[in-house]
Amino acid sequence: MAETAVLKKSDEADARGLDLGKKEGEAFGRILKHMLEEVADGGEEIAHGDYLIAYAFEKAEGMYVPRDGKLEWMAPERENIHIEVAVRDRADGRLLPGLDIDVTLTDADGKEVGTYKHALLWHPYLYHYGRNWVIPGDGTYSLRVRFPAPQFHRHDKKNGNRVAQGADVTFKNVALQTGR
């Protein structure tokens, strides 16, 4: 994993803690690789500034949605694809929570299919941001991922002044398949 920042031992982060955080990121990276290469129908991860940004897609899937204090199962109706995004800290590989992620799909003719927020989703083994979409069909698309700088506070005078910018990246020539 390439790094733009090396986390350093400090009054907030001892060597063991930094090692454990790095191991958590490495484990998340292995799980993400499993999703990208063995489970999803396609996907990719790139480095951008302080971030590692990945997308994956697969057939639309059902999920529990909180509603009126209960969880309600929502199966896909018209949706024909599920698009996932993972944003990791480039220094240690851990998932960054609480991001305000927008994804825009554009078809091969340059026509925007849509822009949607992607919420953080619980998954049995891979937290990610995602949602089901309706797209016109199989084809080549551009997938743009945008988010402002995270709004969470950061511990540590030595290591905390990071992930201070948002990101805007476009994955081009993404061959999406709806599975229908």
Short mmCIF file of C-alpha atoms in Angstrom, two decimals:
data_model
loop_
_atom_site.label_atom_id
_atom_site.label_comp_id
_atom_site.label_asym_id
_atom_site.label_seq_id
_atom_site.Cartn_x
_atom_site.Cartn_y
_atom_site.Cartn_z
CA MET A 1 0.00 0.00 0.00
CA ALA A 2 1.42 3.37 -1.01
CA GLU A 3 1.50 6.03 1.68
CA THR A 4 1.41 9.80 1.58
CA ALA A 5 1.70 10.07 5.34
CA VAL A 6 3.52 7.89 7.77
CA LEU A 7 1.90 7.85 11.16
CA LYS A 8 4.46 8.52 13.88
CA LYS A 9 4.69 7.54 17.52
CA SER A 10 3.29 10.35 19.69
CA ASP A 11 1.65 11.07 23.03
CA GLU A 12 -1.64 9.77 21.51
CA ALA A 13 -0.22 6.88 19.51
CA ASP A 14 2.30 4.42 20.90
CA ALA A 15 4.13 2.00 18.60
CA ARG A 16 1.84 -0.93 19.50
CA GLY A 17 -1.30 1.09 18.83
CA LEU A 18 0.00 2.26 15.45
CA ASP A 19 0.92 -1.32 14.57
CA LEU A 20 -2.55 -2.55 15.53
CA GLY A 21 -4.19 0.21 13.45
CA LYS A 22 -2.01 -0.72 10.48
CA LYS A 23 -2.97 -4.39 10.90
CA GLU A 24 -6.64 -3.40 10.96
CA GLY A 25 -6.12 -1.51 7.69
CA GLU A 26 -4.25 -4.43 6.14
CA ALA A 27 -7.08 -6.79 7.12
CA PHE A 28 -9.66 -4.40 5.66
CA GLY A 29 -7.55 -4.22 2.47
CA ARG A 30 -7.56 -8.03 2.16
CA ILE A 31 -11.34 -8.12 2.63
CA LEU A 32 -11.80 -5.33 0.07
CA LYS A 33 -9.56 -7.19 -2.39
CA HIS A 34 -11.69 -10.31 -1.88
CA MET A 35 -14.82 -8.26 -2.67
CA LEU A 36 -13.26 -6.58 -5.73
CA GLU A 37 -11.69 -9.70 -7.22
CA GLU A 38 -13.87 -12.61 -6.12
CA VAL A 39 -17.35 -11.41 -5.18
CA ALA A 40 -18.28 -8.27 -7.11
CA ASP A 41 -18.83 -8.25 -10.86
CA GLY A 42 -16.13 -5.59 -11.17
CA GLY A 43 -14.31 -2.84 -9.35
CA GLU A 44 -11.07 -0.99 -8.79
CA GLU A 45 -9.15 0.91 -6.12
CA ILE A 46 -6.94 3.95 -6.75
CA ALA A 47 -4.75 6.18 -4.59
CA HIS A 48 -5.72 9.86 -4.45
CA GLY A 49 -4.06 12.24 -1.98
CA ASP A 50 -4.54 10.94 1.56
CA TYR A 51 -7.10 8.39 0.35
CA LEU A 52 -7.50 4.99 -1.24
CA ILE A 53 -10.82 5.10 -3.11
CA ALA A 54 -12.51 1.98 -4.46
CA TYR A 55 -15.74 1.12 -6.21
CA ALA A 56 -17.37 -2.24 -6.87
CA PHE A 57 -20.64 -3.28 -8.47
CA GLU A 58 -22.88 -6.30 -8.43
CA LYS A 59 -26.53 -7.12 -8.93
CA ALA A 60 -29.00 -5.06 -6.90
CA GLU A 61 -29.47 -6.50 -3.44
CA GLY A 62 -31.97 -6.32 -0.63
CA MET A 63 -31.15 -4.72 2.69
CA TYR A 64 -32.66 -3.79 6.02
CA VAL A 65 -33.62 -0.11 6.26
CA PRO A 66 -34.37 1.62 9.60
CA ARG A 67 -37.98 2.78 9.61
CA ASP A 68 -40.06 3.91 12.59
CA GLY A 69 -37.65 2.38 15.12
CA LYS A 70 -37.60 -1.00 13.36
CA LEU A 71 -35.63 -2.63 10.59
CA GLU A 72 -37.64 -3.25 7.44
CA TRP A 73 -36.41 -5.55 4.65
CA MET A 74 -36.39 -3.80 1.29
CA ALA A 75 -35.90 -6.00 -1.77
CA PRO A 76 -34.88 -4.36 -5.04
CA GLU A 77 -37.85 -3.54 -7.24
CA ARG A 78 -36.77 -1.64 -10.37
CA GLU A 79 -33.12 -1.28 -9.30
CA ASN A 80 -30.79 -3.35 -11.45
CA ILE A 81 -27.32 -2.76 -9.97
CA HIS A 82 -25.69 -2.17 -6.59
CA ILE A 83 -22.75 0.26 -6.55
CA GLU A 84 -20.36 0.26 -3.60
CA VAL A 85 -17.63 2.69 -2.59
CA ALA A 86 -14.91 2.28 0.04
CA VAL A 87 -12.70 5.17 1.12
CA ARG A 88 -9.64 4.27 3.17
CA ASP A 89 -6.92 6.22 4.94
CA ARG A 90 -3.88 5.89 2.70
CA ALA A 91 -1.49 5.86 5.66
CA ASP A 92 -2.93 2.81 7.41
CA GLY A 93 -5.68 1.41 5.16
CA ARG A 94 -8.55 1.78 7.62
CA LEU A 95 -12.04 2.66 6.36
CA LEU A 96 -12.99 6.32 6.87
CA PRO A 97 -16.48 6.55 8.40
CA GLY A 98 -18.96 9.40 8.30
CA LEU A 99 -18.22 10.64 4.79
CA ASP A 100 -20.78 12.49 2.67
CA ILE A 101 -20.29 10.62 -0.60
CA ASP A 102 -21.95 11.47 -3.92
CA VAL A 103 -21.63 9.15 -6.90
CA THR A 104 -22.45 10.28 -10.45
CA LEU A 105 -22.80 7.90 -13.38
CA THR A 106 -22.40 9.11 -16.94
CA ASP A 107 -23.01 6.88 -19.96
CA ALA A 108 -20.65 6.44 -22.93
CA ASP A 109 -22.40 9.29 -24.80
CA GLY A 110 -21.73 11.72 -21.94
CA LYS A 111 -25.33 11.71 -20.68
CA GLU A 112 -25.63 11.82 -16.90
CA VAL A 113 -27.59 8.83 -15.59
CA GLY A 114 -27.83 10.30 -12.09
CA THR A 115 -26.14 11.49 -8.93
CA TYR A 116 -26.94 9.88 -5.58
CA LYS A 117 -25.70 9.94 -2.02
CA HIS A 118 -24.13 6.70 -0.89
CA ALA A 119 -24.75 5.93 2.76
CA LEU A 120 -22.50 3.87 4.99
CA LEU A 121 -23.77 0.28 4.87
CA TRP A 122 -23.24 -2.48 7.36
CA HIS A 123 -22.20 -5.70 5.64
CA PRO A 124 -21.37 -9.06 7.27
CA TYR A 125 -17.67 -8.50 6.57
CA LEU A 126 -17.09 -5.26 4.65
CA TYR A 127 -18.40 -1.88 5.73
CA HIS A 128 -18.83 0.27 2.63
CA TYR A 129 -20.86 3.12 1.20
CA GLY A 130 -23.46 2.06 -1.33
CA ARG A 131 -26.92 1.95 -2.81
CA ASN A 132 -28.96 0.26 -5.49
CA TRP A 133 -29.38 2.07 -8.80
CA VAL A 134 -31.48 1.88 -11.94
CA ILE A 135 -29.26 2.17 -14.99
CA PRO A 136 -30.29 1.96 -18.67
CA GLY A 137 -28.45 -1.33 -19.16
CA ASP A 138 -25.09 -2.97 -19.57
CA GLY A 139 -22.47 -0.68 -21.00
CA THR A 140 -19.48 1.55 -20.45
CA TYR A 141 -19.88 4.35 -17.94
CA SER A 142 -17.85 6.92 -16.05
CA LEU A 143 -18.26 6.70 -12.29
CA ARG A 144 -17.46 9.89 -10.37
CA VAL A 145 -16.96 9.76 -6.58
CA ARG A 146 -16.98 13.06 -4.65
CA PHE A 147 -16.89 13.90 -0.99
CA PRO A 148 -15.90 16.93 1.09
CA ALA A 149 -13.25 16.73 3.79
CA PRO A 150 -14.36 14.53 6.68
CA GLN A 151 -15.99 16.48 9.50
CA PHE A 152 -14.86 14.23 12.33
CA HIS A 153 -12.39 15.60 14.91
CA ARG A 154 -8.86 14.25 14.85
CA HIS A 155 -6.78 13.24 17.88
CA ASP A 156 -3.04 13.71 17.97
CA LYS A 157 -1.03 16.90 17.43
CA LYS A 158 1.61 14.95 15.42
CA ASN A 159 -0.63 12.76 13.25
CA GLY A 160 -4.05 14.39 13.21
CA ASN A 161 -3.51 17.13 10.63
CA ARG A 162 -4.47 14.97 7.66
CA VAL A 163 -7.40 14.00 5.43
CA ALA A 164 -8.14 17.73 5.44
CA GLN A 165 -9.29 17.89 1.82
CA GLY A 166 -12.15 16.16 0.08
CA ALA A 167 -11.78 14.21 -3.12
CA ASP A 168 -13.25 14.18 -6.61
CA VAL A 169 -12.19 11.21 -8.73
CA THR A 170 -13.62 9.71 -11.89
CA PHE A 171 -13.24 6.09 -12.88
CA LYS A 172 -13.50 5.93 -16.67
CA ASN A 173 -14.46 3.05 -18.96
CA VAL A 174 -16.31 1.18 -16.22
CA ALA A 175 -18.04 -1.78 -17.86
CA LEU A 176 -21.20 -2.13 -15.77
CA GLN A 177 -23.35 -5.26 -16.02
CA THR A 178 -26.82 -5.40 -14.52
CA GLY A 179 -27.09 -9.16 -14.39
CA ARG A 180 -30.55 -9.00 -15.96
#
